[in-house]
mmCIF file of C-alpha atoms in Angstrom:
data_model
loop_
_atom_site.group_PDB
_atom_site.id
_atom_site.type_symbol
_atom_site.label_atom_id
_atom_site.label_comp_id
_atom_site.label_asym_id
_atom_site.label_seq_id
_atom_site.Cartn_x
_atom_site.Cartn_y
_atom_site.Cartn_z
ATOM 1 C CA UNK A 8 -0.019 0.053 0.031
ATOM 2 C CA UNK A 9 1.176 3.478 -0.811
ATOM 3 C CA UNK A 10 2.675 5.231 2.379
ATOM 4 C CA UNK A 11 0.349 8.243 1.761
ATOM 5 C CA UNK A 12 -2.723 6.047 1.589
ATOM 6 C CA UNK A 13 -1.556 4.295 4.713
ATOM 7 C CA UNK A 14 -1.218 7.703 6.407
ATOM 8 C CA UNK A 15 -4.671 8.732 5.213
ATOM 9 C CA UNK A 16 -6.123 5.498 6.590
ATOM 10 C CA UNK A 17 -4.597 6.274 10.093
ATOM 11 C CA UNK A 18 -5.936 9.795 9.918
ATOM 12 C CA UNK A 19 -9.475 8.553 9.099
ATOM 13 C CA UNK A 20 -9.289 6.236 12.160
ATOM 14 C CA UNK A 21 -8.229 9.040 14.352
ATOM 15 C CA UNK A 22 -10.785 11.608 13.186
ATOM 16 C CA UNK A 23 -14.405 12.250 14.319
ATOM 17 C CA UNK A 24 -15.401 15.074 12.040
ATOM 18 C CA UNK A 25 -14.192 14.425 8.588
ATOM 19 C CA UNK A 26 -15.295 16.737 5.901
ATOM 20 C CA UNK A 27 -15.133 15.601 2.276
ATOM 21 C CA UNK A 28 -14.943 18.355 -0.378
ATOM 22 C CA UNK A 29 -15.404 16.764 -3.855
ATOM 23 C CA UNK A 30 -15.688 17.701 -7.530
ATOM 24 C CA UNK A 31 -16.397 16.013 -10.923
ATOM 25 C CA UNK A 32 -13.743 13.371 -10.347
ATOM 26 C CA UNK A 33 -16.023 11.820 -7.739
ATOM 27 C CA UNK A 34 -18.491 10.884 -10.262
ATOM 28 C CA UNK A 35 -16.357 10.268 -13.390
ATOM 29 C CA UNK A 36 -15.763 6.703 -12.092
ATOM 30 C CA UNK A 37 -19.555 6.174 -12.366
ATOM 31 C CA UNK A 38 -19.301 7.116 -16.057
ATOM 32 C CA UNK A 39 -20.455 10.748 -15.771
ATOM 33 C CA UNK A 40 -18.391 13.007 -17.919
ATOM 34 C CA UNK A 41 -16.657 15.898 -16.277
ATOM 35 C CA UNK A 42 -16.327 19.530 -17.716
ATOM 36 C CA UNK A 43 -12.895 20.464 -17.980
ATOM 37 C CA UNK A 44 -10.800 17.542 -18.995
ATOM 38 C CA UNK A 45 -9.773 16.946 -22.560
ATOM 39 C CA UNK A 46 -12.695 14.644 -22.999
ATOM 40 C CA UNK A 47 -15.021 16.762 -20.876
ATOM 41 C CA UNK A 48 -18.158 18.559 -21.958
ATOM 42 C CA UNK A 49 -16.395 21.857 -22.296
ATOM 43 C CA UNK A 50 -14.194 20.445 -25.080
ATOM 44 C CA UNK A 51 -17.038 18.839 -27.083
ATOM 45 C CA UNK A 52 -18.465 20.648 -30.107
ATOM 46 C CA UNK A 53 -21.932 22.137 -29.898
ATOM 47 C CA UNK A 54 -23.813 24.880 -31.733
ATOM 48 C CA UNK A 55 -23.078 27.095 -28.636
ATOM 49 C CA UNK A 56 -20.280 26.707 -26.103
ATOM 50 C CA UNK A 57 -21.611 24.710 -23.026
ATOM 51 C CA UNK A 58 -20.430 27.680 -20.711
ATOM 52 C CA UNK A 59 -23.067 29.836 -22.675
ATOM 53 C CA UNK A 60 -25.721 27.115 -22.731
ATOM 54 C CA UNK A 61 -25.453 26.666 -19.004
ATOM 55 C CA UNK A 62 -26.058 30.263 -18.166
ATOM 56 C CA UNK A 63 -29.144 32.164 -16.793
ATOM 57 C CA UNK A 64 -29.328 34.343 -19.897
ATOM 58 C CA UNK A 65 -29.283 31.447 -22.419
ATOM 59 C CA UNK A 66 -31.859 29.568 -20.258
ATOM 60 C CA UNK A 67 -34.433 32.251 -20.591
ATOM 61 C CA UNK A 68 -33.464 33.358 -24.145
ATOM 62 C CA UNK A 69 -32.935 29.984 -25.817
ATOM 63 C CA UNK A 70 -34.939 27.729 -23.523
ATOM 64 C CA UNK A 71 -35.481 25.001 -26.130
ATOM 65 C CA UNK A 72 -31.800 24.788 -27.011
ATOM 66 C CA UNK A 73 -30.914 24.758 -23.272
ATOM 67 C CA UNK A 74 -33.128 21.771 -22.644
ATOM 68 C CA UNK A 75 -31.745 19.898 -25.682
ATOM 69 C CA UNK A 76 -28.246 20.002 -24.129
ATOM 70 C CA UNK A 77 -29.435 19.624 -20.556
ATOM 71 C CA UNK A 78 -31.427 16.489 -21.247
ATOM 72 C CA UNK A 79 -28.614 14.939 -23.379
ATOM 73 C CA UNK A 80 -25.809 15.750 -21.084
ATOM 74 C CA UNK A 81 -27.022 16.305 -17.485
ATOM 75 C CA UNK A 82 -29.253 13.230 -17.057
ATOM 76 C CA UNK A 83 -27.636 11.402 -14.058
ATOM 77 C CA UNK A 84 -30.536 9.037 -13.362
ATOM 78 C CA UNK A 85 -28.977 6.183 -15.463
ATOM 79 C CA UNK A 86 -25.812 6.249 -13.347
ATOM 80 C CA UNK A 87 -25.049 4.488 -10.096
ATOM 81 C CA UNK A 88 -22.758 5.539 -7.135
ATOM 82 C CA UNK A 89 -19.187 4.147 -7.097
ATOM 83 C CA UNK A 90 -16.914 2.985 -4.223
ATOM 84 C CA UNK A 91 -16.095 6.584 -3.206
ATOM 85 C CA UNK A 92 -19.743 7.502 -2.748
ATOM 86 C CA UNK A 93 -20.359 4.304 -0.843
ATOM 87 C CA UNK A 94 -17.333 4.709 1.470
ATOM 88 C CA UNK A 95 -18.239 8.186 2.372
ATOM 89 C CA UNK A 96 -21.725 7.110 3.278
ATOM 90 C CA UNK A 97 -20.210 4.453 5.377
ATOM 91 C CA UNK A 98 -17.956 6.885 7.163
ATOM 92 C CA UNK A 99 -20.988 9.005 7.980
ATOM 93 C CA UNK A 100 -22.927 6.034 9.338
ATOM 94 C CA UNK A 101 -20.093 5.298 11.547
ATOM 95 C CA UNK A 102 -20.184 8.801 12.907
ATOM 96 C CA UNK A 103 -16.745 9.750 11.607
ATOM 97 C CA UNK A 104 -17.737 11.991 8.608
ATOM 98 C CA UNK A 105 -19.699 15.173 9.421
ATOM 99 C CA UNK A 106 -20.435 16.371 5.944
ATOM 100 C CA UNK A 107 -19.920 16.042 2.099
ATOM 101 C CA UNK A 108 -19.476 19.266 0.306
ATOM 102 C CA UNK A 109 -19.912 18.699 -3.338
ATOM 103 C CA UNK A 110 -19.740 20.742 -6.637
ATOM 104 C CA UNK A 111 -21.629 17.985 -8.513
ATOM 105 C CA UNK A 112 -25.254 18.140 -9.373
ATOM 106 C CA UNK A 113 -25.913 14.405 -9.984
ATOM 107 C CA UNK A 114 -27.315 13.322 -6.565
ATOM 108 C CA UNK A 115 -25.163 10.292 -6.379
ATOM 109 C CA UNK A 116 -23.898 10.908 -2.834
ATOM 110 C CA UNK A 117 -27.569 10.700 -1.573
ATOM 111 C CA UNK A 118 -28.244 7.627 -3.662
ATOM 112 C CA UNK A 119 -25.354 5.997 -1.959
ATOM 113 C CA UNK A 120 -26.784 6.796 1.407
ATOM 114 C CA UNK A 121 -25.193 10.088 2.493
ATOM 115 C CA UNK A 122 -27.438 12.229 4.449
ATOM 116 C CA UNK A 123 -25.408 15.519 5.270
ATOM 117 C CA UNK A 124 -24.529 16.721 1.722
ATOM 118 C CA UNK A 125 -24.095 20.414 0.859
ATOM 119 C CA UNK A 126 -24.620 20.675 -2.881
ATOM 120 C CA UNK A 127 -22.972 24.029 -3.774
ATOM 121 C CA UNK A 128 -24.274 23.924 -7.372
ATOM 122 C CA UNK A 129 -27.644 22.382 -6.738
ATOM 123 C CA UNK A 130 -29.116 19.162 -8.024
ATOM 124 C CA UNK A 131 -30.781 17.815 -11.053
ATOM 125 C CA UNK A 132 -33.079 15.922 -8.800
ATOM 126 C CA UNK A 133 -34.921 19.101 -7.801
ATOM 127 C CA UNK A 134 -36.943 21.199 -10.295
ATOM 128 C CA UNK A 135 -39.375 23.981 -9.711
ATOM 129 C CA UNK A 136 -42.104 25.782 -11.699
ATOM 130 C CA UNK A 137 -41.254 29.463 -12.043
ATOM 131 C CA UNK A 138 -44.907 30.402 -11.979
ATOM 132 C CA UNK A 139 -46.467 28.420 -9.114
ATOM 133 C CA UNK A 140 -43.263 27.214 -7.442
ATOM 134 C CA UNK A 141 -44.471 23.568 -7.503
ATOM 135 C CA UNK A 142 -41.739 20.934 -7.006
ATOM 136 C CA UNK A 143 -41.122 18.515 -9.970
ATOM 137 C CA UNK A 144 -38.912 15.407 -9.811
ATOM 138 C CA UNK A 145 -36.224 14.777 -12.391
ATOM 139 C CA UNK A 146 -38.418 12.523 -14.498
ATOM 140 C CA UNK A 147 -40.783 15.414 -15.171
ATOM 141 C CA UNK A 148 -37.760 17.059 -16.872
ATOM 142 C CA UNK A 149 -35.829 14.331 -18.539
ATOM 143 C CA UNK A 150 -38.963 12.375 -19.731
ATOM 144 C CA UNK A 151 -40.692 15.378 -21.135
ATOM 145 C CA UNK A 152 -40.948 16.326 -24.775
ATOM 146 C CA UNK A 153 -39.582 19.700 -25.625
ATOM 147 C CA UNK A 154 -39.378 22.393 -22.913
ATOM 148 C CA UNK A 155 -40.812 20.904 -19.697
ATOM 149 C CA UNK A 156 -43.924 22.808 -18.459
ATOM 150 C CA UNK A 157 -45.897 22.639 -15.178
ATOM 151 C CA UNK A 158 -49.550 21.735 -15.128
ATOM 152 C CA UNK A 159 -50.216 25.434 -14.496
ATOM 153 C CA UNK A 160 -48.372 26.214 -17.713
ATOM 154 C CA UNK A 161 -45.386 27.697 -16.004
ATOM 155 C CA UNK A 162 -41.793 26.884 -17.200
ATOM 156 C CA UNK A 163 -39.893 24.331 -15.080
ATOM 157 C CA UNK A 164 -36.315 25.282 -14.088
ATOM 158 C CA UNK A 165 -33.864 22.792 -12.652
ATOM 159 C CA UNK A 166 -32.501 23.745 -9.205
ATOM 160 C CA UNK A 167 -28.930 23.937 -10.485
ATOM 161 C CA UNK A 168 -26.774 27.056 -10.221
ATOM 162 C CA UNK A 169 -26.286 28.382 -13.763
ATOM 163 C CA UNK A 170 -23.595 30.867 -14.782
ATOM 164 C CA UNK A 171 -24.776 34.381 -13.709
ATOM 165 C CA UNK A 172 -26.520 32.990 -10.688
ATOM 166 C CA UNK A 173 -25.335 33.204 -7.073
ATOM 167 C CA UNK A 174 -24.936 30.094 -4.844
ATOM 168 C CA UNK A 175 -27.558 29.391 -2.235
ATOM 169 C CA UNK A 176 -26.645 31.270 0.926
ATOM 170 C CA UNK A 177 -28.079 28.562 3.273
ATOM 171 C CA UNK A 178 -25.962 25.806 1.551
ATOM 172 C CA UNK A 179 -22.919 28.020 1.629
ATOM 173 C CA UNK A 180 -23.333 28.771 5.413
ATOM 174 C CA UNK A 181 -23.781 25.076 6.140
ATOM 175 C CA UNK A 182 -20.714 24.081 4.166
ATOM 176 C CA UNK A 183 -18.609 26.835 5.876
ATOM 177 C CA UNK A 184 -19.670 25.753 9.303
ATOM 178 C CA UNK A 185 -18.858 22.070 8.546
ATOM 179 C CA UNK A 186 -15.484 23.177 7.312
ATOM 180 C CA UNK A 187 -14.803 25.295 10.411
ATOM 181 C CA UNK A 188 -15.851 22.540 12.720
ATOM 182 C CA UNK A 189 -14.034 19.730 10.926
ATOM 183 C CA UNK A 190 -10.887 17.916 12.175
ATOM 184 C CA UNK A 191 -9.825 16.309 8.835
ATOM 185 C CA UNK A 192 -10.449 17.685 5.348
ATOM 186 C CA UNK A 193 -10.302 15.386 2.400
ATOM 187 C CA UNK A 194 -10.428 17.113 -0.993
ATOM 188 C CA UNK A 195 -11.065 14.826 -3.863
ATOM 189 C CA UNK A 196 -11.701 14.805 -7.659
ATOM 190 C CA UNK A 197 -11.461 18.413 -8.112
ATOM 191 C CA UNK A 198 -8.850 20.884 -9.791
ATOM 192 C CA UNK A 199 -10.135 23.529 -7.286
ATOM 193 C CA UNK A 200 -10.323 25.982 -10.250
ATOM 194 C CA UNK A 201 -14.132 26.784 -9.881
ATOM 195 C CA UNK A 202 -14.768 29.892 -7.965
ATOM 196 C CA UNK A 203 -16.195 30.706 -5.445
ATOM 197 C CA UNK A 204 -16.579 27.044 -4.469
ATOM 198 C CA UNK A 205 -12.836 26.353 -4.255
ATOM 199 C CA UNK A 206 -12.268 29.342 -1.877
ATOM 200 C CA UNK A 207 -14.441 27.721 0.783
ATOM 201 C CA UNK A 208 -11.719 25.308 1.878
ATOM 202 C CA UNK A 209 -9.808 28.331 3.392
ATOM 203 C CA UNK A 210 -12.409 28.096 6.201
ATOM 204 C CA UNK A 211 -11.019 24.766 7.396
ATOM 205 C CA UNK A 212 -9.399 25.341 10.738
ATOM 206 C CA UNK A 213 -8.864 21.538 11.763
ATOM 207 C CA UNK A 214 -5.954 19.188 11.551
ATOM 208 C CA UNK A 215 -4.715 17.696 8.349
ATOM 209 C CA UNK A 216 -5.777 18.459 4.789
ATOM 210 C CA UNK A 217 -5.512 15.481 2.237
ATOM 211 C CA UNK A 218 -5.770 16.252 -1.387
ATOM 212 C CA UNK A 219 -6.676 13.395 -3.777
ATOM 213 C CA UNK A 220 -6.558 14.126 -7.579
ATOM 214 C CA UNK A 221 -5.124 12.646 -10.646
ATOM 215 C CA UNK A 222 -3.416 15.869 -11.644
ATOM 216 C CA UNK A 223 -1.776 18.755 -9.802
ATOM 217 C CA UNK A 224 -3.849 21.619 -8.343
ATOM 218 C CA UNK A 225 -3.083 25.112 -7.461
ATOM 219 C CA UNK A 226 -3.665 24.104 -3.746
ATOM 220 C CA UNK A 227 -1.218 21.229 -3.561
ATOM 221 C CA UNK A 228 1.247 23.225 -1.479
ATOM 222 C CA UNK A 229 -1.329 23.746 1.196
ATOM 223 C CA UNK A 230 -2.151 20.097 1.604
ATOM 224 C CA UNK A 231 -0.411 17.906 4.237
ATOM 225 C CA UNK A 232 -0.851 14.801 1.986
ATOM 226 C CA UNK A 233 -1.154 14.897 -1.835
ATOM 227 C CA UNK A 234 -2.115 11.681 -3.518
ATOM 228 C CA UNK A 235 -2.160 11.768 -7.358
ATOM 229 C CA UNK A 236 -4.343 8.746 -7.878
ATOM 230 C CA UNK A 237 -7.996 7.998 -8.808
ATOM 231 C CA UNK A 238 -10.430 8.305 -5.977
ATOM 232 C CA UNK A 239 -11.641 4.681 -6.372
ATOM 233 C CA UNK A 240 -8.188 3.351 -5.952
ATOM 234 C CA UNK A 241 -7.637 5.255 -2.841
ATOM 235 C CA UNK A 242 -11.066 4.823 -1.163
ATOM 236 C CA UNK A 243 -11.089 1.139 -1.949
ATOM 237 C CA UNK A 244 -8.073 0.941 0.718
ATOM 238 C CA UNK A 245 -10.061 2.723 3.433
#
């Protein structure tokens, strides 16, 4: 076993308020494509750049085009959690992990059994009518034909944070409190290049910081342990 993984294993055993901060790399091992890698969504060819499609302006000005892309690329219902999702849920059940903070919108942490999950960018599992505010499940969106509409005739919008939209203040407050109270921070599957989400790790005041990512990140120098491996390989050892 890699010495760094062995050290992580010891830290996990000793800790009681672990906080996991994760990005797209958590779910790529479930088959969900990420955004920024060479094979990610941002490097695929569409009529419009994905960054433009996933903006508030585009949602309201070209709603039909938005939903063509969204239904094709954001549907996580066909994917299942992987070893990382399940191990995190197991650590929470053991009373060792206090929170998962995720930049992902796929809902796989909850599907694996995690209860305390702060979804910084929202979730495809929640959708609301802009007219009557009625809740709609993901099937109402992904199984709809054309633009999904509520029974009242209102437009249904996914509860995901689009470009030009602020993060949910309640979610941010919860994530910051978890980081402030934590005794071990594990950062995994993220390049830490998405602002403001990446800035929140500065609120961690606990013990060690472990960073698990296949490639280097701008925060490697701040971590006590850096493991450049896939999350599944690391978490299967825990």
